[in-house]
Amino acid sequence: MGTLEYNSSRPAIEIEDATLAHLKIVIGTKLRRNESFMMTWLPKPDGSSGRQTIWVHPSIPLHLEFDEPTMPPIDAKRVAHMMDQLNSRGELVLDQL
């Protein structure tokens, strides 16, 4: 289970390594293009918080940390699906990937 920490202002988002590897490509692609977007997720089941959303912007620090030292295999179809969902809605919903 890896983590995504955004702007160091909240606890890190826990994301399974395979999903995080695909997310890394999607976020990197959008930010290289200077395209901001919203990202939404449900926190851990044991937490009391509801759905959370952040505005991902190229000027805000982002840190990805993988649990395993080797990168999981990348499925190009999964990346394309994530990009299609993001581009059609303007929002990436992590629990629907």
PDB file of C-alpha atoms in Angstrom:
ATOM      1  CA  MET A   1       0.000   0.000   0.000  1.00  0.00           C
ATOM      2  CA  GLY A   2       1.628   3.214  -1.161  1.00  0.00           C
ATOM      3  CA  THR A   3       0.758   6.796  -0.298  1.00  0.00           C
ATOM      4  CA  LEU A   4       0.098  10.055  -2.088  1.00  0.00           C
ATOM      5  CA  GLU A   5       0.791  13.192  -0.095  1.00  0.00           C
ATOM      6  CA  TYR A   6      -0.504  16.448  -1.514  1.00  0.00           C
ATOM      7  CA  ASN A   7       0.739  19.806  -0.283  1.00  0.00           C
ATOM      8  CA  SER A   8       1.794  18.224   3.033  1.00  0.00           C
ATOM      9  CA  SER A   9      -1.356  19.663   4.607  1.00  0.00           C
ATOM     10  CA  ARG A  10      -3.326  16.485   5.322  1.00  0.00           C
ATOM     11  CA  PRO A  11      -2.531  12.883   6.133  1.00  0.00           C
ATOM     12  CA  ALA A  12      -1.314  10.961   3.110  1.00  0.00           C
ATOM     13  CA  ILE A  13      -3.852   9.152   0.932  1.00  0.00           C
ATOM     14  CA  GLU A  14      -3.298   5.392   1.070  1.00  0.00           C
ATOM     15  CA  ILE A  15      -3.462   3.828  -2.387  1.00  0.00           C
ATOM     16  CA  GLU A  16      -2.608   0.301  -3.485  1.00  0.00           C
ATOM     17  CA  ASP A  17       0.762   0.272  -5.334  1.00  0.00           C
ATOM     18  CA  ALA A  18      -0.638  -0.869  -8.715  1.00  0.00           C
ATOM     19  CA  THR A  19      -3.258   1.889  -8.712  1.00  0.00           C
ATOM     20  CA  LEU A  20      -0.666   4.428  -7.547  1.00  0.00           C
ATOM     21  CA  ALA A  21       1.648   3.475 -10.434  1.00  0.00           C
ATOM     22  CA  HIS A  22      -1.132   4.153 -12.947  1.00  0.00           C
ATOM     23  CA  LEU A  23      -2.165   7.315 -11.129  1.00  0.00           C
ATOM     24  CA  LYS A  24       1.431   8.554 -11.309  1.00  0.00           C
ATOM     25  CA  ILE A  25       1.295   8.407 -15.114  1.00  0.00           C
ATOM     26  CA  VAL A  26      -2.105  10.120 -15.320  1.00  0.00           C
ATOM     27  CA  ILE A  27      -1.204  12.914 -12.894  1.00  0.00           C
ATOM     28  CA  GLY A  28       2.198  13.399 -14.523  1.00  0.00           C
ATOM     29  CA  THR A  29       0.612  13.682 -17.949  1.00  0.00           C
ATOM     30  CA  LYS A  30      -1.959  16.250 -16.822  1.00  0.00           C
ATOM     31  CA  LEU A  31       0.548  18.359 -14.876  1.00  0.00           C
ATOM     32  CA  ARG A  32       3.090  18.330 -17.738  1.00  0.00           C
ATOM     33  CA  ARG A  33       0.337  19.839 -19.877  1.00  0.00           C
ATOM     34  CA  ASN A  34      -0.311  22.429 -17.151  1.00  0.00           C
ATOM     35  CA  GLU A  35      -3.832  21.038 -16.722  1.00  0.00           C
ATOM     36  CA  SER A  36      -5.350  21.210 -13.252  1.00  0.00           C
ATOM     37  CA  PHE A  37      -8.121  18.864 -12.146  1.00  0.00           C
ATOM     38  CA  MET A  38     -10.059  17.591  -9.141  1.00  0.00           C
ATOM     39  CA  MET A  39      -9.330  14.257  -7.508  1.00  0.00           C
ATOM     40  CA  THR A  40     -11.812  12.602  -5.148  1.00  0.00           C
ATOM     41  CA  TRP A  41     -11.546   9.547  -2.894  1.00  0.00           C
ATOM     42  CA  LEU A  42     -13.055   7.856   0.124  1.00  0.00           C
ATOM     43  CA  PRO A  43     -10.719   7.744   3.120  1.00  0.00           C
ATOM     44  CA  LYS A  44      -9.893   4.507   4.909  1.00  0.00           C
ATOM     45  CA  PRO A  45     -13.000   2.622   6.097  1.00  0.00           C
ATOM     46  CA  ASP A  46     -11.976   3.031   9.743  1.00  0.00           C
ATOM     47  CA  GLY A  47     -11.857   6.836   9.405  1.00  0.00           C
ATOM     48  CA  SER A  48     -14.822   9.026  10.201  1.00  0.00           C
ATOM     49  CA  SER A  49     -14.378  11.382   7.248  1.00  0.00           C
ATOM     50  CA  GLY A  50     -16.611  11.326   4.217  1.00  0.00           C
ATOM     51  CA  ARG A  51     -15.585  11.735   0.591  1.00  0.00           C
ATOM     52  CA  GLN A  52     -12.643  14.102   0.104  1.00  0.00           C
ATOM     53  CA  THR A  53     -11.637  16.176  -2.928  1.00  0.00           C
ATOM     54  CA  ILE A  54      -8.512  18.134  -3.771  1.00  0.00           C
ATOM     55  CA  TRP A  55      -7.671  20.481  -6.629  1.00  0.00           C
ATOM     56  CA  VAL A  56      -4.508  19.160  -8.281  1.00  0.00           C
ATOM     57  CA  HIS A  57      -2.406  21.998  -9.688  1.00  0.00           C
ATOM     58  CA  PRO A  58       1.145  22.033 -11.125  1.00  0.00           C
ATOM     59  CA  SER A  59       2.382  24.528  -8.520  1.00  0.00           C
ATOM     60  CA  ILE A  60       1.368  22.437  -5.485  1.00  0.00           C
ATOM     61  CA  PRO A  61       3.859  19.845  -4.157  1.00  0.00           C
ATOM     62  CA  LEU A  62       2.962  16.201  -4.678  1.00  0.00           C
ATOM     63  CA  HIS A  63       4.798  13.216  -3.174  1.00  0.00           C
ATOM     64  CA  LEU A  64       4.176   9.590  -4.165  1.00  0.00           C
ATOM     65  CA  GLU A  65       5.637   6.797  -2.059  1.00  0.00           C
ATOM     66  CA  PHE A  66       5.401   3.160  -3.073  1.00  0.00           C
ATOM     67  CA  ASP A  67       5.470   0.342  -0.543  1.00  0.00           C
ATOM     68  CA  GLU A  68       7.420  -1.989  -2.833  1.00  0.00           C
ATOM     69  CA  PRO A  69      10.826  -1.081  -4.325  1.00  0.00           C
ATOM     70  CA  THR A  70       9.903  -2.374  -7.813  1.00  0.00           C
ATOM     71  CA  MET A  71       7.223  -0.736  -9.930  1.00  0.00           C
ATOM     72  CA  PRO A  72       4.118  -2.799 -10.688  1.00  0.00           C
ATOM     73  CA  PRO A  73       3.428  -3.584 -14.354  1.00  0.00           C
ATOM     74  CA  ILE A  74       1.571  -0.836 -16.206  1.00  0.00           C
ATOM     75  CA  ASP A  75      -1.598  -1.653 -18.141  1.00  0.00           C
ATOM     76  CA  ALA A  76      -1.918   0.860 -20.991  1.00  0.00           C
ATOM     77  CA  LYS A  77      -5.675   0.209 -21.188  1.00  0.00           C
ATOM     78  CA  ARG A  78      -6.072   1.105 -17.518  1.00  0.00           C
ATOM     79  CA  VAL A  79      -4.137   4.354 -18.017  1.00  0.00           C
ATOM     80  CA  ALA A  80      -6.262   5.188 -21.080  1.00  0.00           C
ATOM     81  CA  HIS A  81      -9.450   4.471 -19.120  1.00  0.00           C
ATOM     82  CA  MET A  82      -8.320   6.714 -16.249  1.00  0.00           C
ATOM     83  CA  MET A  83      -7.438   9.521 -18.690  1.00  0.00           C
ATOM     84  CA  ASP A  84     -10.784   9.135 -20.482  1.00  0.00           C
ATOM     85  CA  GLN A  85     -12.680   9.322 -17.179  1.00  0.00           C
ATOM     86  CA  LEU A  86     -10.688  12.347 -16.070  1.00  0.00           C
ATOM     87  CA  ASN A  87     -11.000  14.184 -19.368  1.00  0.00           C
ATOM     88  CA  SER A  88     -14.733  13.553 -19.672  1.00  0.00           C
ATOM     89  CA  ARG A  89     -15.604  14.577 -16.097  1.00  0.00           C
ATOM     90  CA  GLY A  90     -12.781  16.935 -15.148  1.00  0.00           C
ATOM     91  CA  GLU A  91     -12.409  14.849 -12.008  1.00  0.00           C
ATOM     92  CA  LEU A  92     -10.540  11.670 -11.162  1.00  0.00           C
ATOM     93  CA  VAL A  93     -12.515   9.522  -8.696  1.00  0.00           C
ATOM     94  CA  LEU A  94     -10.083   7.049  -7.141  1.00  0.00           C
ATOM     95  CA  ASP A  95     -12.620   4.627  -5.679  1.00  0.00           C
ATOM     96  CA  GLN A  96     -14.217   4.176  -9.106  1.00  0.00           C
ATOM     97  CA  LEU A  97     -11.048   3.124 -10.937  1.00  0.00           C
TER      98      LEU A  97
END
